[in-house]
């Protein structure tokens, strides 16, 4: 399937393109589990990571994914760059483009920055998270992970719990799951559940209502304190009591065999208790592993307009 130049959100991907990416990620996952983990399709290409916000998983898994495909990788460290001297995003991109990079992987606190950069460069731009707008490769790795454990997504029930309003993960993951035919329900403090969510996304008022819906996956979100300008619930203790996976709820979840997912980083004692991390159906580490395969599929599929031809 012909690749696009950029990956900026899930919304603009067709179901065929999503299925192609998920199918392509499968063989890549097999490859990275072998002793020789490298293949040559991006040999001679240069990948640059440009993160204006912190990241553990996304930045390092893009770096590993690019190296597995034989690309060269440069990690641009914003905090020690001329950005701190006031250099604009566009001037930074012009400078980096002059260095002939082929892929720019960007994370920024403001929604729309990756789109702006994509219009300004011949390199392929991948959105690695922009404000509360989108995190498309998180959506892809989540869909890949659920498909791996449950099979086709049609009719599957996934409950997303937490700060839906400020979460780019909730936006991208709920969209890809619905595009693939899953049912998505949401639960969290009232002000953190967007009123303009898609009408086919069910909303719950209590954890018991979530359980009554019989979800196959409970997807927990981190409270995005860095994106909240006001306090939406009395305390973290109260949040845990009402919306967290407590020991009691974990017992119920274990009894029903419900899977638990979380994009990371987790806040232990807030959205989940320690026991969730060792629960046999917690998929958090599998999500991280699958992130490399999903990002390899994206890098393999995109077509930069930088001139150098892929071998
Ligand atoms: N899931 C996610 O985006 O994690 P990082 O912030 O560590 O990249």
PDB file of C-alpha atoms and ligand atoms in Angstrom:
ATOM      1  CA  UNK A   1       0.000   0.000   0.000  1.00  0.00           C
ATOM      2  CA  UNK A   2       1.318   3.479  -0.907  1.00  0.00           C
ATOM      3  CA  UNK A   3       2.508   5.396   2.114  1.00  0.00           C
ATOM      4  CA  UNK A   4       1.591   8.946   3.090  1.00  0.00           C
ATOM      5  CA  UNK A   5       4.181  11.624   3.715  1.00  0.00           C
ATOM      6  CA  UNK A   6       3.161  12.229   7.362  1.00  0.00           C
ATOM      7  CA  UNK A   7       1.351  10.583  10.262  1.00  0.00           C
ATOM      8  CA  UNK A   8      -0.342  13.361  12.249  1.00  0.00           C
ATOM      9  CA  UNK A   9      -3.473  11.746  13.707  1.00  0.00           C
ATOM     10  CA  UNK A  10      -5.694   8.658  13.558  1.00  0.00           C
ATOM     11  CA  UNK A  11      -8.637  10.610  12.145  1.00  0.00           C
ATOM     12  CA  UNK A  12      -7.051  10.977   8.700  1.00  0.00           C
ATOM     13  CA  UNK A  13      -6.195   7.256   8.370  1.00  0.00           C
ATOM     14  CA  UNK A  14      -8.577   4.979   6.481  1.00  0.00           C
ATOM     15  CA  UNK A  15      -9.537   1.601   7.955  1.00  0.00           C
ATOM     16  CA  UNK A  16      -7.522  -0.013   5.126  1.00  0.00           C
ATOM     17  CA  UNK A  17      -4.430   1.996   6.084  1.00  0.00           C
ATOM     18  CA  UNK A  18      -4.877   1.114   9.773  1.00  0.00           C
ATOM     19  CA  UNK A  19      -5.240  -2.575   8.953  1.00  0.00           C
ATOM     20  CA  UNK A  20      -2.162  -2.416   6.706  1.00  0.00           C
ATOM     21  CA  UNK A  21      -0.105  -0.880   9.533  1.00  0.00           C
ATOM     22  CA  UNK A  22      -1.333  -3.464  12.079  1.00  0.00           C
ATOM     23  CA  UNK A  23      -0.611  -6.319   9.663  1.00  0.00           C
ATOM     24  CA  UNK A  24       2.854  -4.919   8.913  1.00  0.00           C
ATOM     25  CA  UNK A  25       3.645  -4.617  12.632  1.00  0.00           C
ATOM     26  CA  UNK A  26       3.122  -8.405  13.115  1.00  0.00           C
ATOM     27  CA  UNK A  27       6.244  -9.574  11.220  1.00  0.00           C
ATOM     28  CA  UNK A  28       8.261  -6.723  12.753  1.00  0.00           C
ATOM     29  CA  UNK A  29       7.336  -8.002  16.211  1.00  0.00           C
ATOM     30  CA  UNK A  30       8.607 -11.472  15.227  1.00  0.00           C
ATOM     31  CA  UNK A  31      11.835  -9.878  13.954  1.00  0.00           C
ATOM     32  CA  UNK A  32      12.620  -7.983  17.162  1.00  0.00           C
ATOM     33  CA  UNK A  33      12.219 -11.175  19.195  1.00  0.00           C
ATOM     34  CA  UNK A  34      14.957 -12.881  17.140  1.00  0.00           C
ATOM     35  CA  UNK A  35      18.665 -12.748  18.001  1.00  0.00           C
ATOM     36  CA  UNK A  36      19.416 -10.735  14.817  1.00  0.00           C
ATOM     37  CA  UNK A  37      16.961  -7.847  15.113  1.00  0.00           C
ATOM     38  CA  UNK A  38      17.866  -5.674  12.147  1.00  0.00           C
ATOM     39  CA  UNK A  39      16.693  -5.338   8.538  1.00  0.00           C
ATOM     40  CA  UNK A  40      17.763  -2.863   5.827  1.00  0.00           C
ATOM     41  CA  UNK A  41      14.747  -0.928   4.398  1.00  0.00           C
ATOM     42  CA  UNK A  42      15.726   2.461   5.892  1.00  0.00           C
ATOM     43  CA  UNK A  43      19.475   2.127   5.268  1.00  0.00           C
ATOM     44  CA  UNK A  44      20.844   5.564   4.347  1.00  0.00           C
ATOM     45  CA  UNK A  45      17.818   7.368   5.819  1.00  0.00           C
ATOM     46  CA  UNK A  46      18.067   9.723   8.768  1.00  0.00           C
ATOM     47  CA  UNK A  47      15.520   9.926  11.580  1.00  0.00           C
ATOM     48  CA  UNK A  48      15.449  12.876  13.983  1.00  0.00           C
ATOM     49  CA  UNK A  49      13.529  12.903  17.260  1.00  0.00           C
ATOM     50  CA  UNK A  50      12.441  16.387  18.367  1.00  0.00           C
ATOM     51  CA  UNK A  51      10.783  16.255  21.784  1.00  0.00           C
ATOM     52  CA  UNK A  52       9.737  19.521  23.432  1.00  0.00           C
ATOM     53  CA  UNK A  53       8.054  17.496  26.225  1.00  0.00           C
ATOM     54  CA  UNK A  54       9.448  14.626  28.344  1.00  0.00           C
ATOM     55  CA  UNK A  55       9.102  11.029  27.187  1.00  0.00           C
ATOM     56  CA  UNK A  56      10.452   7.641  28.218  1.00  0.00           C
ATOM     57  CA  UNK A  57       8.548   5.163  26.062  1.00  0.00           C
ATOM     58  CA  UNK A  58       7.767   6.992  22.827  1.00  0.00           C
ATOM     59  CA  UNK A  59      11.152   8.583  22.170  1.00  0.00           C
ATOM     60  CA  UNK A  60      13.217   5.510  23.001  1.00  0.00           C
ATOM     61  CA  UNK A  61      10.933   3.116  21.124  1.00  0.00           C
ATOM     62  CA  UNK A  62      11.058   5.320  17.999  1.00  0.00           C
ATOM     63  CA  UNK A  63      14.849   5.294  18.279  1.00  0.00           C
ATOM     64  CA  UNK A  64      14.931   1.508  18.608  1.00  0.00           C
ATOM     65  CA  UNK A  65      12.385   1.095  15.769  1.00  0.00           C
ATOM     66  CA  UNK A  66      14.445   3.303  13.425  1.00  0.00           C
ATOM     67  CA  UNK A  67      17.669   1.451  14.274  1.00  0.00           C
ATOM     68  CA  UNK A  68      15.999  -1.940  13.717  1.00  0.00           C
ATOM     69  CA  UNK A  69      15.207  -0.687  10.185  1.00  0.00           C
ATOM     70  CA  UNK A  70      18.873   0.402   9.741  1.00  0.00           C
ATOM     71  CA  UNK A  71      18.240   4.170   9.773  1.00  0.00           C
ATOM     72  CA  UNK A  72      20.621   6.632  11.397  1.00  0.00           C
ATOM     73  CA  UNK A  73      19.076   8.408  14.391  1.00  0.00           C
ATOM     74  CA  UNK A  74      19.728  11.787  15.992  1.00  0.00           C
ATOM     75  CA  UNK A  75      18.001  12.757  19.223  1.00  0.00           C
ATOM     76  CA  UNK A  76      17.617  16.534  19.284  1.00  0.00           C
ATOM     77  CA  UNK A  77      17.768  17.685  22.904  1.00  0.00           C
ATOM     78  CA  UNK A  78      15.545  20.743  23.120  1.00  0.00           C
ATOM     79  CA  UNK A  79      16.725  21.750  26.615  1.00  0.00           C
ATOM     80  CA  UNK A  80      20.348  22.161  25.433  1.00  0.00           C
ATOM     81  CA  UNK A  81      19.536  23.590  21.981  1.00  0.00           C
ATOM     82  CA  UNK A  82      19.180  27.121  20.639  1.00  0.00           C
ATOM     83  CA  UNK A  83      15.441  26.808  21.356  1.00  0.00           C
ATOM     84  CA  UNK A  84      16.270  28.044  24.864  1.00  0.00           C
ATOM     85  CA  UNK A  85      17.819  31.158  23.228  1.00  0.00           C
ATOM     86  CA  UNK A  86      14.464  31.842  21.588  1.00  0.00           C
ATOM     87  CA  UNK A  87      14.869  30.106  18.200  1.00  0.00           C
ATOM     88  CA  UNK A  88      11.403  29.559  16.697  1.00  0.00           C
ATOM     89  CA  UNK A  89       9.989  26.164  15.700  1.00  0.00           C
ATOM     90  CA  UNK A  90      10.096  27.069  12.006  1.00  0.00           C
ATOM     91  CA  UNK A  91      13.701  28.303  12.197  1.00  0.00           C
ATOM     92  CA  UNK A  92      14.628  25.124  14.050  1.00  0.00           C
ATOM     93  CA  UNK A  93      12.987  23.014  11.332  1.00  0.00           C
ATOM     94  CA  UNK A  94      14.729  24.997   8.555  1.00  0.00           C
ATOM     95  CA  UNK A  95      18.046  24.332  10.268  1.00  0.00           C
ATOM     96  CA  UNK A  96      17.340  20.634  10.678  1.00  0.00           C
ATOM     97  CA  UNK A  97      16.091  20.308   7.097  1.00  0.00           C
ATOM     98  CA  UNK A  98      19.388  21.776   5.875  1.00  0.00           C
ATOM     99  CA  UNK A  99      20.984  18.729   7.539  1.00  0.00           C
ATOM    100  CA  UNK A 100      18.910  16.517   5.165  1.00  0.00           C
ATOM    101  CA  UNK A 101      16.947  14.509   7.717  1.00  0.00           C
ATOM    102  CA  UNK A 102      14.233  12.270   6.223  1.00  0.00           C
ATOM    103  CA  UNK A 103      11.910  11.777   9.206  1.00  0.00           C
ATOM    104  CA  UNK A 104      11.111  14.167  12.051  1.00  0.00           C
ATOM    105  CA  UNK A 105       9.367  12.676  15.081  1.00  0.00           C
ATOM    106  CA  UNK A 106       7.929  15.512  17.107  1.00  0.00           C
ATOM    107  CA  UNK A 107       6.294  15.893  20.526  1.00  0.00           C
ATOM    108  CA  UNK A 108       5.092  19.302  21.642  1.00  0.00           C
ATOM    109  CA  UNK A 109       2.835  20.674  24.372  1.00  0.00           C
ATOM    110  CA  UNK A 110       0.751  22.658  21.879  1.00  0.00           C
ATOM    111  CA  UNK A 111      -1.839  20.964  19.662  1.00  0.00           C
ATOM    112  CA  UNK A 112      -1.142  21.415  15.944  1.00  0.00           C
ATOM    113  CA  UNK A 113       2.643  21.904  16.044  1.00  0.00           C
ATOM    114  CA  UNK A 114       3.372  18.647  14.120  1.00  0.00           C
ATOM    115  CA  UNK A 115       0.874  19.751  11.419  1.00  0.00           C
ATOM    116  CA  UNK A 116       2.650  23.115  11.159  1.00  0.00           C
ATOM    117  CA  UNK A 117       6.040  21.418  10.832  1.00  0.00           C
ATOM    118  CA  UNK A 118       4.713  18.925   8.254  1.00  0.00           C
ATOM    119  CA  UNK A 119       3.635  21.797   5.973  1.00  0.00           C
ATOM    120  CA  UNK A 120       7.095  23.298   6.231  1.00  0.00           C
ATOM    121  CA  UNK A 121       9.347  20.331   5.470  1.00  0.00           C
ATOM    122  CA  UNK A 122       9.862  17.617   2.840  1.00  0.00           C
ATOM    123  CA  UNK A 123      10.753  15.197   5.643  1.00  0.00           C
ATOM    124  CA  UNK A 124       8.050  12.837   6.884  1.00  0.00           C
ATOM    125  CA  UNK A 125       6.630  14.138  10.158  1.00  0.00           C
ATOM    126  CA  UNK A 126       5.292  11.777  12.809  1.00  0.00           C
ATOM    127  CA  UNK A 127       3.235  13.204  15.650  1.00  0.00           C
ATOM    128  CA  UNK A 128       4.555  11.692  18.892  1.00  0.00           C
ATOM    129  CA  UNK A 129       1.962  13.610  20.953  1.00  0.00           C
ATOM    130  CA  UNK A 130       0.777  17.228  20.660  1.00  0.00           C
ATOM    131  CA  UNK A 131      -1.007  18.826  23.606  1.00  0.00           C
ATOM    132  CA  UNK A 132      -4.291  17.055  24.190  1.00  0.00           C
ATOM    133  CA  UNK A 133      -4.858  16.587  20.439  1.00  0.00           C
ATOM    134  CA  UNK A 134      -3.379  13.292  19.210  1.00  0.00           C
ATOM    135  CA  UNK A 135      -0.867  10.489  19.822  1.00  0.00           C
ATOM    136  CA  UNK A 136      -1.430   8.293  16.753  1.00  0.00           C
ATOM    137  CA  UNK A 137       1.320   5.713  17.317  1.00  0.00           C
ATOM    138  CA  UNK A 138      -0.056   5.113  20.847  1.00  0.00           C
ATOM    139  CA  UNK A 139      -3.427   4.401  19.215  1.00  0.00           C
ATOM    140  CA  UNK A 140      -1.805   1.991  16.766  1.00  0.00           C
ATOM    141  CA  UNK A 141       0.146   0.096  19.424  1.00  0.00           C
ATOM    142  CA  UNK A 142      -2.947  -0.127  21.637  1.00  0.00           C
ATOM    143  CA  UNK A 143      -5.076  -1.515  18.807  1.00  0.00           C
ATOM    144  CA  UNK A 144      -2.279  -3.967  17.901  1.00  0.00           C
ATOM    145  CA  UNK A 145      -2.038  -5.121  21.539  1.00  0.00           C
ATOM    146  CA  UNK A 146      -5.791  -5.649  21.987  1.00  0.00           C
ATOM    147  CA  UNK A 147      -5.977  -7.500  18.662  1.00  0.00           C
ATOM    148  CA  UNK A 148      -3.083  -9.692  19.740  1.00  0.00           C
ATOM    149  CA  UNK A 149      -4.849 -10.834  22.944  1.00  0.00           C
ATOM    150  CA  UNK A 150      -8.517 -10.741  21.865  1.00  0.00           C
ATOM    151  CA  UNK A 151      -8.466 -11.175  18.073  1.00  0.00           C
ATOM    152  CA  UNK A 152     -10.546  -8.946  15.756  1.00  0.00           C
ATOM    153  CA  UNK A 153     -11.838  -5.812  17.474  1.00  0.00           C
ATOM    154  CA  UNK A 154     -15.362  -5.839  16.100  1.00  0.00           C
ATOM    155  CA  UNK A 155     -17.840  -5.756  18.995  1.00  0.00           C
ATOM    156  CA  UNK A 156     -15.151  -5.775  21.714  1.00  0.00           C
ATOM    157  CA  UNK A 157     -15.914  -3.575  24.747  1.00  0.00           C
ATOM    158  CA  UNK A 158     -13.140  -1.311  26.051  1.00  0.00           C
ATOM    159  CA  UNK A 159     -13.718   1.054  29.006  1.00  0.00           C
ATOM    160  CA  UNK A 160     -11.389   4.054  29.166  1.00  0.00           C
ATOM    161  CA  UNK A 161     -11.147   5.480  32.688  1.00  0.00           C
ATOM    162  CA  UNK A 162      -9.680   8.795  33.843  1.00  0.00           C
ATOM    163  CA  UNK A 163      -8.924  12.203  32.440  1.00  0.00           C
ATOM    164  CA  UNK A 164     -10.486  11.836  28.971  1.00  0.00           C
ATOM    165  CA  UNK A 165     -10.689  15.613  28.459  1.00  0.00           C
ATOM    166  CA  UNK A 166      -6.938  16.293  28.539  1.00  0.00           C
ATOM    167  CA  UNK A 167      -5.741  12.988  27.100  1.00  0.00           C
ATOM    168  CA  UNK A 168      -4.363  12.749  23.565  1.00  0.00           C
ATOM    169  CA  UNK A 169      -4.111   8.996  24.200  1.00  0.00           C
ATOM    170  CA  UNK A 170      -7.850   8.760  24.908  1.00  0.00           C
ATOM    171  CA  UNK A 171      -8.583  10.689  21.716  1.00  0.00           C
ATOM    172  CA  UNK A 172      -6.345   8.586  19.427  1.00  0.00           C
ATOM    173  CA  UNK A 173      -6.971   5.212  21.056  1.00  0.00           C
ATOM    174  CA  UNK A 174     -10.753   5.607  21.268  1.00  0.00           C
ATOM    175  CA  UNK A 175     -10.830   6.692  17.623  1.00  0.00           C
ATOM    176  CA  UNK A 176      -8.808   3.787  16.276  1.00  0.00           C
ATOM    177  CA  UNK A 177     -10.794   1.271  18.348  1.00  0.00           C
ATOM    178  CA  UNK A 178     -14.109   2.651  17.081  1.00  0.00           C
ATOM    179  CA  UNK A 179     -12.809   2.717  13.483  1.00  0.00           C
ATOM    180  CA  UNK A 180     -12.052  -0.988  13.874  1.00  0.00           C
ATOM    181  CA  UNK A 181     -15.545  -1.740  15.167  1.00  0.00           C
ATOM    182  CA  UNK A 182     -14.984  -1.869  18.944  1.00  0.00           C
ATOM    183  CA  UNK A 183     -17.356  -0.323  21.498  1.00  0.00           C
ATOM    184  CA  UNK A 184     -15.755   2.301  23.727  1.00  0.00           C
ATOM    185  CA  UNK A 185     -17.139   3.493  27.070  1.00  0.00           C
ATOM    186  CA  UNK A 186     -15.715   6.278  29.231  1.00  0.00           C
ATOM    187  CA  UNK A 187     -15.685   6.912  32.981  1.00  0.00           C
ATOM    188  CA  UNK A 188     -14.061   9.604  35.116  1.00  0.00           C
ATOM    189  CA  UNK A 189     -14.725  12.829  37.031  1.00  0.00           C
ATOM    190  CA  UNK A 190     -17.596  14.670  35.307  1.00  0.00           C
ATOM    191  CA  UNK A 191     -15.558  17.724  34.194  1.00  0.00           C
ATOM    192  CA  UNK A 192     -12.925  15.422  32.661  1.00  0.00           C
ATOM    193  CA  UNK A 193     -15.439  13.673  30.372  1.00  0.00           C
ATOM    194  CA  UNK A 194     -15.834  15.854  27.251  1.00  0.00           C
ATOM    195  CA  UNK A 195     -19.407  16.755  26.375  1.00  0.00           C
ATOM    196  CA  UNK A 196     -18.585  16.703  22.661  1.00  0.00           C
ATOM    197  CA  UNK A 197     -17.396  13.076  22.681  1.00  0.00           C
ATOM    198  CA  UNK A 198     -18.719  10.879  19.895  1.00  0.00           C
ATOM    199  CA  UNK A 199     -22.387   9.961  20.532  1.00  0.00           C
ATOM    200  CA  UNK A 200     -21.671   6.237  20.243  1.00  0.00           C
ATOM    201  CA  UNK A 201     -19.250   6.424  23.212  1.00  0.00           C
ATOM    202  CA  UNK A 202     -21.158   5.391  26.318  1.00  0.00           C
ATOM    203  CA  UNK A 203     -20.480   7.263  29.564  1.00  0.00           C
ATOM    204  CA  UNK A 204     -20.701   5.714  33.066  1.00  0.00           C
ATOM    205  CA  UNK A 205     -21.386   7.339  36.452  1.00  0.00           C
ATOM    206  CA  UNK A 206     -19.865   4.694  38.745  1.00  0.00           C
ATOM    207  CA  UNK A 207     -17.309   1.894  38.589  1.00  0.00           C
ATOM    208  CA  UNK A 208     -20.179  -0.557  39.168  1.00  0.00           C
ATOM    209  CA  UNK A 209     -21.805   0.697  35.951  1.00  0.00           C
ATOM    210  CA  UNK A 210     -18.498   0.050  34.152  1.00  0.00           C
ATOM    211  CA  UNK A 211     -18.446  -3.528  35.493  1.00  0.00           C
ATOM    212  CA  UNK A 212     -22.122  -4.072  34.594  1.00  0.00           C
ATOM    213  CA  UNK A 213     -21.246  -3.179  30.961  1.00  0.00           C
ATOM    214  CA  UNK A 214     -18.868  -6.232  31.026  1.00  0.00           C
ATOM    215  CA  UNK A 215     -15.790  -4.682  29.407  1.00  0.00           C
ATOM    216  CA  UNK A 216     -13.083  -7.005  28.125  1.00  0.00           C
ATOM    217  CA  UNK A 217     -10.406  -4.340  28.630  1.00  0.00           C
ATOM    218  CA  UNK A 218     -10.139  -1.543  31.203  1.00  0.00           C
ATOM    219  CA  UNK A 219      -7.822   1.172  29.895  1.00  0.00           C
ATOM    220  CA  UNK A 220      -6.579   3.461  32.677  1.00  0.00           C
ATOM    221  CA  UNK A 221      -5.268   6.968  32.052  1.00  0.00           C
ATOM    222  CA  UNK A 222      -2.837   9.083  34.012  1.00  0.00           C
ATOM    223  CA  UNK A 223      -4.197  12.289  35.537  1.00  0.00           C
ATOM    224  CA  UNK A 224      -2.692  15.006  33.325  1.00  0.00           C
ATOM    225  CA  UNK A 225      -1.923  17.521  36.088  1.00  0.00           C
ATOM    226  CA  UNK A 226       0.421  19.367  33.699  1.00  0.00           C
ATOM    227  CA  UNK A 227      -2.540  20.109  31.376  1.00  0.00           C
ATOM    228  CA  UNK A 228      -5.142  20.936  34.045  1.00  0.00           C
ATOM    229  CA  UNK A 229      -5.557  24.616  34.814  1.00  0.00           C
ATOM    230  CA  UNK A 230      -8.012  23.992  37.654  1.00  0.00           C
ATOM    231  CA  UNK A 231      -8.737  21.240  40.171  1.00  0.00           C
ATOM    232  CA  UNK A 232     -11.373  18.795  38.897  1.00  0.00           C
ATOM    233  CA  UNK A 233     -11.618  16.473  41.944  1.00  0.00           C
ATOM    234  CA  UNK A 234     -11.077  17.003  45.697  1.00  0.00           C
ATOM    235  CA  UNK A 235      -7.816  15.031  46.141  1.00  0.00           C
ATOM    236  CA  UNK A 236      -5.760  12.194  44.644  1.00  0.00           C
ATOM    237  CA  UNK A 237      -6.971   9.996  47.530  1.00  0.00           C
ATOM    238  CA  UNK A 238     -10.583  10.712  46.533  1.00  0.00           C
ATOM    239  CA  UNK A 239      -9.754  10.104  42.857  1.00  0.00           C
ATOM    240  CA  UNK A 240      -8.313   6.687  43.764  1.00  0.00           C
ATOM    241  CA  UNK A 241     -11.384   5.810  45.843  1.00  0.00           C
ATOM    242  CA  UNK A 242     -13.852   6.683  43.080  1.00  0.00           C
ATOM    243  CA  UNK A 243     -11.999   6.025  39.799  1.00  0.00           C
ATOM    244  CA  UNK A 244      -8.917   3.951  40.636  1.00  0.00           C
ATOM    245  CA  UNK A 245      -8.371   0.189  40.449  1.00  0.00           C
ATOM    246  CA  UNK A 246      -8.307  -0.547  44.182  1.00  0.00           C
ATOM    247  CA  UNK A 247      -7.419  -3.966  45.677  1.00  0.00           C
ATOM    248  CA  UNK A 248     -11.143  -4.786  45.885  1.00  0.00           C
ATOM    249  CA  UNK A 249     -11.782  -3.844  42.251  1.00  0.00           C
ATOM    250  CA  UNK A 250      -8.673  -5.758  41.173  1.00  0.00           C
ATOM    251  CA  UNK A 251     -10.145  -8.893  42.785  1.00  0.00           C
ATOM    252  CA  UNK A 252     -13.310  -8.434  40.738  1.00  0.00           C
ATOM    253  CA  UNK A 253     -11.290  -7.771  37.558  1.00  0.00           C
ATOM    254  CA  UNK A 254      -9.203 -10.904  38.153  1.00  0.00           C
ATOM    255  CA  UNK A 255     -12.327 -12.984  38.694  1.00  0.00           C
ATOM    256  CA  UNK A 256     -13.760 -11.825  35.382  1.00  0.00           C
ATOM    257  CA  UNK A 257     -10.456 -12.099  33.478  1.00  0.00           C
ATOM    258  CA  UNK A 258     -10.602  -8.469  32.346  1.00  0.00           C
ATOM    259  CA  UNK A 259      -7.405  -7.103  30.749  1.00  0.00           C
ATOM    260  CA  UNK A 260      -5.871  -3.878  32.092  1.00  0.00           C
ATOM    261  CA  UNK A 261      -3.988  -1.400  29.916  1.00  0.00           C
ATOM    262  CA  UNK A 262      -2.286   1.933  30.621  1.00  0.00           C
ATOM    263  CA  UNK A 263      -0.151   4.059  28.267  1.00  0.00           C
ATOM    264  CA  UNK A 264       2.319   4.911  31.041  1.00  0.00           C
ATOM    265  CA  UNK A 265       3.765   6.464  33.036  1.00  0.00           C
ATOM    266  CA  UNK A 266       1.561   5.113  35.850  1.00  0.00           C
ATOM    267  CA  UNK A 267       0.819   6.868  39.137  1.00  0.00           C
ATOM    268  CA  UNK A 268       0.744   4.061  41.701  1.00  0.00           C
ATOM    269  CA  UNK A 269      -1.839   4.701  44.404  1.00  0.00           C
ATOM    270  CA  UNK A 270      -3.807   7.041  42.137  1.00  0.00           C
ATOM    271  CA  UNK A 271      -5.208   5.260  39.043  1.00  0.00           C
ATOM    272  CA  UNK A 272      -4.064   1.822  40.226  1.00  0.00           C
ATOM    273  CA  UNK A 273      -2.690  -0.152  43.176  1.00  0.00           C
ATOM    274  CA  UNK A 274       0.699  -1.918  43.025  1.00  0.00           C
ATOM    275  CA  UNK A 275      -1.041  -5.283  42.517  1.00  0.00           C
ATOM    276  CA  UNK A 276      -2.163  -4.231  39.028  1.00  0.00           C
ATOM    277  CA  UNK A 277       1.468  -4.196  37.884  1.00  0.00           C
ATOM    278  CA  UNK A 278       1.860  -7.909  38.628  1.00  0.00           C
ATOM    279  CA  UNK A 279      -1.677  -8.996  37.642  1.00  0.00           C
ATOM    280  CA  UNK A 280      -1.347 -11.648  34.920  1.00  0.00           C
ATOM    281  CA  UNK A 281      -3.699  -9.842  32.523  1.00  0.00           C
ATOM    282  CA  UNK A 282      -2.044  -6.432  32.818  1.00  0.00           C
ATOM    283  CA  UNK A 283      -0.772  -5.566  29.343  1.00  0.00           C
ATOM    284  CA  UNK A 284       1.377  -2.507  30.168  1.00  0.00           C
ATOM    285  CA  UNK A 285       4.729  -4.137  29.310  1.00  0.00           C
ATOM    286  CA  UNK A 286       3.240  -5.770  26.211  1.00  0.00           C
ATOM    287  CA  UNK A 287       2.095  -2.293  25.079  1.00  0.00           C
ATOM    288  CA  UNK A 288       5.686  -1.064  25.419  1.00  0.00           C
ATOM    289  CA  UNK A 289       7.059  -4.030  23.467  1.00  0.00           C
ATOM    290  CA  UNK A 290       4.433  -3.637  20.756  1.00  0.00           C
ATOM    291  CA  UNK A 291       5.239   0.080  20.496  1.00  0.00           C
ATOM    292  CA  UNK A 292       8.487  -0.788  18.726  1.00  0.00           C
ATOM    293  CA  UNK A 293       6.775  -3.010  16.135  1.00  0.00           C
ATOM    294  CA  UNK A 294       3.979  -0.473  15.525  1.00  0.00           C
ATOM    295  CA  UNK A 295       6.500   2.361  15.072  1.00  0.00           C
ATOM    296  CA  UNK A 296       8.615   0.219  12.742  1.00  0.00           C
ATOM    297  CA  UNK A 297       5.481  -0.283  10.614  1.00  0.00           C
ATOM    298  CA  UNK A 298       4.867   3.492  10.518  1.00  0.00           C
ATOM    299  CA  UNK A 299       8.473   4.333   9.564  1.00  0.00           C
ATOM    300  CA  UNK A 300       8.434   1.592   6.913  1.00  0.00           C
ATOM    301  CA  UNK A 301       5.152   2.880   5.427  1.00  0.00           C
ATOM    302  CA  UNK A 302       5.738   6.643   5.309  1.00  0.00           C
ATOM    303  CA  UNK A 303       7.249   8.181   2.190  1.00  0.00           C
ATOM    304  CA  UNK A 304       9.411  11.279   2.804  1.00  0.00           C
ATOM    305  CA  UNK A 305       9.748  13.741  -0.045  1.00  0.00           C
ATOM    306  CA  UNK A 306      13.408  14.321   0.680  1.00  0.00           C
ATOM    307  CA  UNK A 307      14.605  12.862  -2.601  1.00  0.00           C
ATOM    308  CA  UNK A 308      16.728   9.945  -1.460  1.00  0.00           C
ATOM    309  CA  UNK A 309      15.140   6.702  -2.604  1.00  0.00           C
ATOM    310  CA  UNK A 310      14.607   3.769  -0.258  1.00  0.00           C
ATOM    311  CA  UNK A 311      16.673   0.728  -1.278  1.00  0.00           C
TER     312      UNK A 311
HETATM  313  N1  LIG B   1       2.768   6.561  26.492  1.00  0.00           N
HETATM  314  C1  LIG B   1       3.645   7.587  26.358  1.00  0.00           C
HETATM  315  O1  LIG B   1       3.498   8.472  25.490  1.00  0.00           O
HETATM  316  O2  LIG B   1       4.708   7.518  27.224  1.00  0.00           O
HETATM  317  P1  LIG B   1       5.936   8.534  27.254  1.00  0.00           P
HETATM  318  O3  LIG B   1       5.414   9.867  27.695  1.00  0.00           O
HETATM  319  O4  LIG B   1       6.922   7.937  28.228  1.00  0.00           O
HETATM  320  O5  LIG B   1       6.493   8.620  25.857  1.00  0.00           O
END
